[in-house]
Amino acid sequence: IYVHIFPHVNTTETKQETAFHIACEMGSIPIVEYLVSTDPALCRITLVDSRGRTPLHMAARRNHAHIVNFLLEKVIFFLLIR
């Protein structure tokens, strides 16, 4: 659904929210995983929207612990392979 709305991972709407922001906020682990696998560089948890919110903030605010854990694991993995 989100991929259809935002055909490119880095496409933003007026709030500067990417598909990654929205998938994290909605708690959709399949879409979050898909977007990360498509282009990990564009799926940063530090990516800020126009309100200063990151995908991690959005997932945490909605109590999507599974998304928060996934994002934190990806950050740790990314930092370890650098």
mmCIF file of N, CA and C in Angstrom:
data_model
loop_
_atom_site.group_PDB
_atom_site.id
_atom_site.type_symbol
_atom_site.label_atom_id
_atom_site.label_comp_id
_atom_site.label_asym_id
_atom_site.label_seq_id
_atom_site.Cartn_x
_atom_site.Cartn_y
_atom_site.Cartn_z
ATOM 1 N N ILE A 1 0.837 -1.183 0.000
ATOM 2 C CA ILE A 1 0.000 0.000 0.000
ATOM 3 C C ILE A 1 0.883 1.248 0.000
ATOM 4 N N TYR A 2 1.819 1.342 0.950
ATOM 5 C CA TYR A 2 2.675 2.522 1.044
ATOM 6 C C TYR A 2 3.604 2.628 -0.150
ATOM 7 N N VAL A 3 4.042 1.490 -0.649
ATOM 8 C CA VAL A 3 4.917 1.508 -1.811
ATOM 9 C C VAL A 3 4.158 2.064 -3.005
ATOM 10 N N HIS A 4 2.862 1.802 -3.061
ATOM 11 C CA HIS A 4 2.044 2.344 -4.136
ATOM 12 C C HIS A 4 1.897 3.865 -3.980
ATOM 13 N N ILE A 5 1.701 4.326 -2.753
ATOM 14 C CA ILE A 5 1.554 5.757 -2.515
ATOM 15 C C ILE A 5 2.869 6.478 -2.776
ATOM 16 N N PHE A 6 3.963 5.894 -2.304
ATOM 17 C CA PHE A 6 5.293 6.452 -2.491
ATOM 18 C C PHE A 6 6.115 5.470 -3.313
ATOM 19 N N PRO A 7 6.047 5.556 -4.643
ATOM 20 C CA PRO A 7 6.726 4.570 -5.462
ATOM 21 C C PRO A 7 8.240 4.531 -5.282
ATOM 22 N N HIS A 8 8.821 5.619 -4.833
ATOM 23 C CA HIS A 8 10.259 5.647 -4.581
ATOM 24 C C HIS A 8 10.466 5.873 -3.095
ATOM 25 N N VAL A 9 11.411 5.177 -2.521
ATOM 26 C CA VAL A 9 11.625 5.227 -1.080
ATOM 27 C C VAL A 9 11.899 6.637 -0.591
ATOM 28 N N ASN A 10 12.582 7.429 -1.391
ATOM 29 C CA ASN A 10 12.963 8.767 -0.937
ATOM 30 C C ASN A 10 11.953 9.843 -1.299
ATOM 31 N N THR A 11 10.813 9.461 -1.861
ATOM 32 C CA THR A 11 9.766 10.421 -2.175
ATOM 33 C C THR A 11 9.144 10.908 -0.882
ATOM 34 N N THR A 12 8.917 12.208 -0.803
ATOM 35 C CA THR A 12 8.311 12.763 0.400
ATOM 36 C C THR A 12 7.024 13.483 0.052
ATOM 37 N N GLU A 13 6.197 13.639 1.058
ATOM 38 C CA GLU A 13 5.008 14.451 0.881
ATOM 39 C C GLU A 13 5.295 15.808 1.503
ATOM 40 N N THR A 14 4.289 16.650 1.665
ATOM 41 C CA THR A 14 4.508 18.005 2.166
ATOM 42 C C THR A 14 5.064 18.033 3.580
ATOM 43 N N LYS A 15 4.812 17.013 4.378
ATOM 44 C CA LYS A 15 5.333 16.961 5.744
ATOM 45 C C LYS A 15 6.760 16.423 5.777
ATOM 46 N N GLN A 16 7.327 16.170 4.625
ATOM 47 C CA GLN A 16 8.660 15.583 4.493
ATOM 48 C C GLN A 16 8.722 14.194 5.132
ATOM 49 N N GLU A 17 7.612 13.482 5.084
ATOM 50 C CA GLU A 17 7.581 12.101 5.567
ATOM 51 C C GLU A 17 7.798 11.176 4.383
ATOM 52 N N THR A 18 8.710 10.257 4.551
ATOM 53 C CA THR A 18 8.940 9.271 3.504
ATOM 54 C C THR A 18 8.044 8.059 3.757
ATOM 55 N N ALA A 19 8.052 7.139 2.828
ATOM 56 C CA ALA A 19 7.333 5.883 3.019
ATOM 57 C C ALA A 19 7.861 5.169 4.256
ATOM 58 N N PHE A 20 9.153 5.336 4.525
ATOM 59 C CA PHE A 20 9.763 4.722 5.700
ATOM 60 C C PHE A 20 9.175 5.300 6.985
ATOM 61 N N HIS A 21 8.999 6.621 7.048
ATOM 62 C CA HIS A 21 8.354 7.250 8.204
ATOM 63 C C HIS A 21 6.965 6.644 8.430
ATOM 64 N N ILE A 22 6.194 6.589 7.370
ATOM 65 C CA ILE A 22 4.804 6.148 7.481
ATOM 66 C C ILE A 22 4.720 4.678 7.862
ATOM 67 N N ALA A 23 5.561 3.849 7.267
ATOM 68 C CA ALA A 23 5.546 2.417 7.601
ATOM 69 C C ALA A 23 5.915 2.204 9.069
ATOM 70 N N CYS A 24 6.874 2.968 9.568
ATOM 71 C CA CYS A 24 7.259 2.859 10.980
ATOM 72 C C CYS A 24 6.131 3.327 11.884
ATOM 73 N N GLU A 25 5.488 4.408 11.503
ATOM 74 C CA GLU A 25 4.381 4.934 12.311
ATOM 75 C C GLU A 25 3.195 3.968 12.326
ATOM 76 N N MET A 26 2.946 3.306 11.216
ATOM 77 C CA MET A 26 1.820 2.371 11.132
ATOM 78 C C MET A 26 2.150 1.013 11.740
ATOM 79 N N GLY A 27 3.422 0.747 11.988
ATOM 80 C CA GLY A 27 3.812 -0.521 12.601
ATOM 81 C C GLY A 27 3.846 -1.690 11.640
ATOM 82 N N SER A 28 4.082 -1.396 10.377
ATOM 83 C CA SER A 28 4.081 -2.441 9.356
ATOM 84 C C SER A 28 5.487 -3.006 9.150
ATOM 85 N N ILE A 29 5.796 -4.063 9.873
ATOM 86 C CA ILE A 29 7.133 -4.663 9.773
ATOM 87 C C ILE A 29 7.432 -5.192 8.372
ATOM 88 N N PRO A 30 6.469 -5.793 7.656
ATOM 89 C CA PRO A 30 6.805 -6.244 6.294
ATOM 90 C C PRO A 30 7.231 -5.093 5.377
ATOM 91 N N ILE A 31 6.569 -3.952 5.502
ATOM 92 C CA ILE A 31 6.926 -2.825 4.646
ATOM 93 C C ILE A 31 8.234 -2.200 5.103
ATOM 94 N N VAL A 32 8.432 -2.089 6.401
ATOM 95 C CA VAL A 32 9.699 -1.560 6.925
ATOM 96 C C VAL A 32 10.859 -2.431 6.441
ATOM 97 N N GLU A 33 10.706 -3.743 6.562
ATOM 98 C CA GLU A 33 11.760 -4.664 6.101
ATOM 99 C C GLU A 33 11.994 -4.523 4.611
ATOM 100 N N TYR A 34 10.920 -4.402 3.838
ATOM 101 C CA TYR A 34 11.051 -4.251 2.389
ATOM 102 C C TYR A 34 11.818 -2.970 2.044
ATOM 103 N N LEU A 35 11.428 -1.865 2.684
ATOM 104 C CA LEU A 35 12.090 -0.595 2.388
ATOM 105 C C LEU A 35 13.560 -0.621 2.774
ATOM 106 N N VAL A 36 13.876 -1.223 3.914
ATOM 107 C CA VAL A 36 15.280 -1.334 4.334
ATOM 108 C C VAL A 36 16.059 -2.195 3.348
ATOM 109 N N SER A 37 15.447 -3.274 2.878
ATOM 110 C CA SER A 37 16.143 -4.147 1.932
ATOM 111 C C SER A 37 16.310 -3.486 0.568
ATOM 112 N N THR A 38 15.411 -2.591 0.216
ATOM 113 C CA THR A 38 15.479 -1.897 -1.066
ATOM 114 C C THR A 38 16.635 -0.910 -1.108
ATOM 115 N N ASP A 39 16.766 -0.113 -0.060
ATOM 116 C CA ASP A 39 17.857 0.864 -0.005
ATOM 117 C C ASP A 39 18.121 1.259 1.444
ATOM 118 N N PRO A 40 18.990 0.528 2.128
ATOM 119 C CA PRO A 40 19.263 0.799 3.538
ATOM 120 C C PRO A 40 19.721 2.230 3.820
ATOM 121 N N ALA A 41 20.399 2.851 2.884
ATOM 122 C CA ALA A 41 20.901 4.204 3.095
ATOM 123 C C ALA A 41 19.770 5.224 3.228
ATOM 124 N N LEU A 42 18.672 4.990 2.543
ATOM 125 C CA LEU A 42 17.547 5.912 2.601
ATOM 126 C C LEU A 42 16.644 5.660 3.801
ATOM 127 N N CYS A 43 16.821 4.550 4.460
ATOM 128 C CA CYS A 43 15.970 4.174 5.582
ATOM 129 C C CYS A 43 16.708 4.389 6.898
ATOM 130 N N ARG A 44 17.104 5.606 7.105
ATOM 131 C CA ARG A 44 17.838 5.945 8.330
ATOM 132 C C ARG A 44 16.864 6.299 9.437
ATOM 133 N N ILE A 45 17.190 5.868 10.651
ATOM 134 C CA ILE A 45 16.316 6.232 11.761
ATOM 135 C C ILE A 45 16.522 7.676 12.169
ATOM 136 N N THR A 46 17.526 8.338 11.617
ATOM 137 C CA THR A 46 17.775 9.743 11.918
ATOM 138 C C THR A 46 17.137 10.680 10.890
ATOM 139 N N LEU A 47 16.435 10.135 9.926
ATOM 140 C CA LEU A 47 15.776 10.927 8.895
ATOM 141 C C LEU A 47 14.644 11.720 9.539
ATOM 142 N N VAL A 48 14.707 13.046 9.465
ATOM 143 C CA VAL A 48 13.767 13.912 10.180
ATOM 144 C C VAL A 48 12.715 14.472 9.235
ATOM 145 N N ASP A 49 11.462 14.461 9.691
ATOM 146 C CA ASP A 49 10.393 15.074 8.902
ATOM 147 C C ASP A 49 10.276 16.556 9.259
ATOM 148 N N SER A 50 9.278 17.236 8.729
ATOM 149 C CA SER A 50 9.137 18.677 8.952
ATOM 150 C C SER A 50 8.826 19.030 10.408
ATOM 151 N N ARG A 51 8.392 18.057 11.186
ATOM 152 C CA ARG A 51 8.097 18.287 12.606
ATOM 153 C C ARG A 51 9.249 17.852 13.510
ATOM 154 N N GLY A 52 10.354 17.425 12.896
ATOM 155 C CA GLY A 52 11.517 16.998 13.669
ATOM 156 C C GLY A 52 11.427 15.573 14.175
ATOM 157 N N ARG A 53 10.493 14.794 13.635
ATOM 158 C CA ARG A 53 10.315 13.407 14.080
ATOM 159 C C ARG A 53 11.076 12.449 13.168
ATOM 160 N N THR A 54 11.689 11.462 13.784
ATOM 161 C CA THR A 54 12.368 10.418 13.029
ATOM 162 C C THR A 54 11.450 9.202 12.943
ATOM 163 N N PRO A 55 11.744 8.261 12.040
ATOM 164 C CA PRO A 55 10.957 7.022 12.011
ATOM 165 C C PRO A 55 10.959 6.307 13.363
ATOM 166 N N LEU A 56 12.085 6.346 14.068
ATOM 167 C CA LEU A 56 12.157 5.726 15.388
ATOM 168 C C LEU A 56 11.197 6.408 16.366
ATOM 169 N N HIS A 57 11.155 7.742 16.354
ATOM 170 C CA HIS A 57 10.206 8.476 17.207
ATOM 171 C C HIS A 57 8.775 8.061 16.900
ATOM 172 N N MET A 58 8.472 7.975 15.610
ATOM 173 C CA MET A 58 7.105 7.684 15.197
ATOM 174 C C MET A 58 6.681 6.281 15.635
ATOM 175 N N ALA A 59 7.575 5.322 15.509
ATOM 176 C CA ALA A 59 7.264 3.955 15.938
ATOM 177 C C ALA A 59 7.103 3.891 17.455
ATOM 178 N N ALA A 60 7.992 4.563 18.169
ATOM 179 C CA ALA A 60 7.928 4.543 19.636
ATOM 180 C C ALA A 60 6.665 5.234 20.136
ATOM 181 N N ARG A 61 6.313 6.334 19.514
ATOM 182 C CA ARG A 61 5.121 7.081 19.922
ATOM 183 C C ARG A 61 3.851 6.247 19.797
ATOM 184 N N ARG A 62 3.833 5.351 18.818
ATOM 185 C CA ARG A 62 2.666 4.484 18.592
ATOM 186 C C ARG A 62 2.788 3.131 19.290
ATOM 187 N N ASN A 63 3.811 2.998 20.135
ATOM 188 C CA ASN A 63 4.047 1.755 20.893
ATOM 189 C C ASN A 63 4.268 0.537 20.003
ATOM 190 N N HIS A 64 4.956 0.731 18.894
ATOM 191 C CA HIS A 64 5.291 -0.373 17.989
ATOM 192 C C HIS A 64 6.669 -0.909 18.370
ATOM 193 N N ALA A 65 6.704 -1.662 19.472
ATOM 194 C CA ALA A 65 7.969 -2.177 20.009
ATOM 195 C C ALA A 65 8.709 -3.030 18.986
ATOM 196 N N HIS A 66 7.977 -3.787 18.176
ATOM 197 C CA HIS A 66 8.620 -4.639 17.171
ATOM 198 C C HIS A 66 9.368 -3.804 16.129
ATOM 199 N N ILE A 67 8.829 -2.659 15.780
ATOM 200 C CA ILE A 67 9.508 -1.766 14.831
ATOM 201 C C ILE A 67 10.714 -1.118 15.503
ATOM 202 N N VAL A 68 10.535 -0.648 16.729
ATOM 203 C CA VAL A 68 11.638 -0.029 17.466
ATOM 204 C C VAL A 68 12.798 -1.008 17.595
ATOM 205 N N ASN A 69 12.502 -2.236 17.995
ATOM 206 C CA ASN A 69 13.559 -3.252 18.126
ATOM 207 C C ASN A 69 14.236 -3.524 16.794
ATOM 208 N N PHE A 70 13.462 -3.652 15.735
ATOM 209 C CA PHE A 70 14.022 -3.891 14.409
ATOM 210 C C PHE A 70 14.960 -2.758 14.008
ATOM 211 N N LEU A 71 14.518 -1.511 14.201
ATOM 212 C CA LEU A 71 15.338 -0.358 13.819
ATOM 213 C C LEU A 71 16.628 -0.294 14.619
ATOM 214 N N LEU A 72 16.525 -0.536 15.914
ATOM 215 C CA LEU A 72 17.727 -0.490 16.752
ATOM 216 C C LEU A 72 18.697 -1.614 16.399
ATOM 217 N N GLU A 73 18.173 -2.790 16.084
ATOM 218 C CA GLU A 73 19.044 -3.888 15.654
ATOM 219 C C GLU A 73 19.750 -3.535 14.347
ATOM 220 N N LYS A 74 19.032 -2.910 13.429
ATOM 221 C CA LYS A 74 19.641 -2.516 12.148
ATOM 222 C C LYS A 74 20.724 -1.471 12.355
ATOM 223 N N VAL A 75 20.509 -0.527 13.253
ATOM 224 C CA VAL A 75 21.508 0.513 13.525
ATOM 225 C C VAL A 75 22.763 -0.118 14.104
ATOM 226 N N ILE A 76 22.594 -1.006 15.070
ATOM 227 C CA ILE A 76 23.742 -1.678 15.686
ATOM 228 C C ILE A 76 24.498 -2.481 14.642
ATOM 229 N N PHE A 77 23.788 -3.223 13.802
ATOM 230 C CA PHE A 77 24.422 -4.023 12.750
ATOM 231 C C PHE A 77 25.177 -3.118 11.780
ATOM 232 N N PHE A 78 24.553 -2.022 11.382
ATOM 233 C CA PHE A 78 25.192 -1.094 10.455
ATOM 234 C C PHE A 78 26.465 -0.514 11.044
ATOM 235 N N LEU A 79 26.411 -0.142 12.321
ATOM 236 C CA LEU A 79 27.583 0.424 12.977
ATOM 237 C C LEU A 79 28.711 -0.601 13.113
ATOM 238 N N LEU A 80 28.345 -1.857 13.317
ATOM 239 C CA LEU A 80 29.366 -2.903 13.490
ATOM 240 C C LEU A 80 30.064 -3.245 12.178
ATOM 241 N N ILE A 81 29.351 -3.139 11.050
ATOM 242 C CA ILE A 81 29.980 -3.506 9.779
ATOM 243 C C ILE A 81 30.736 -2.342 9.154
ATOM 244 N N ARG A 82 30.633 -1.169 9.700
ATOM 245 C CA ARG A 82 31.340 -0.006 9.146
ATOM 246 C C ARG A 82 32.776 -0.054 9.458
#
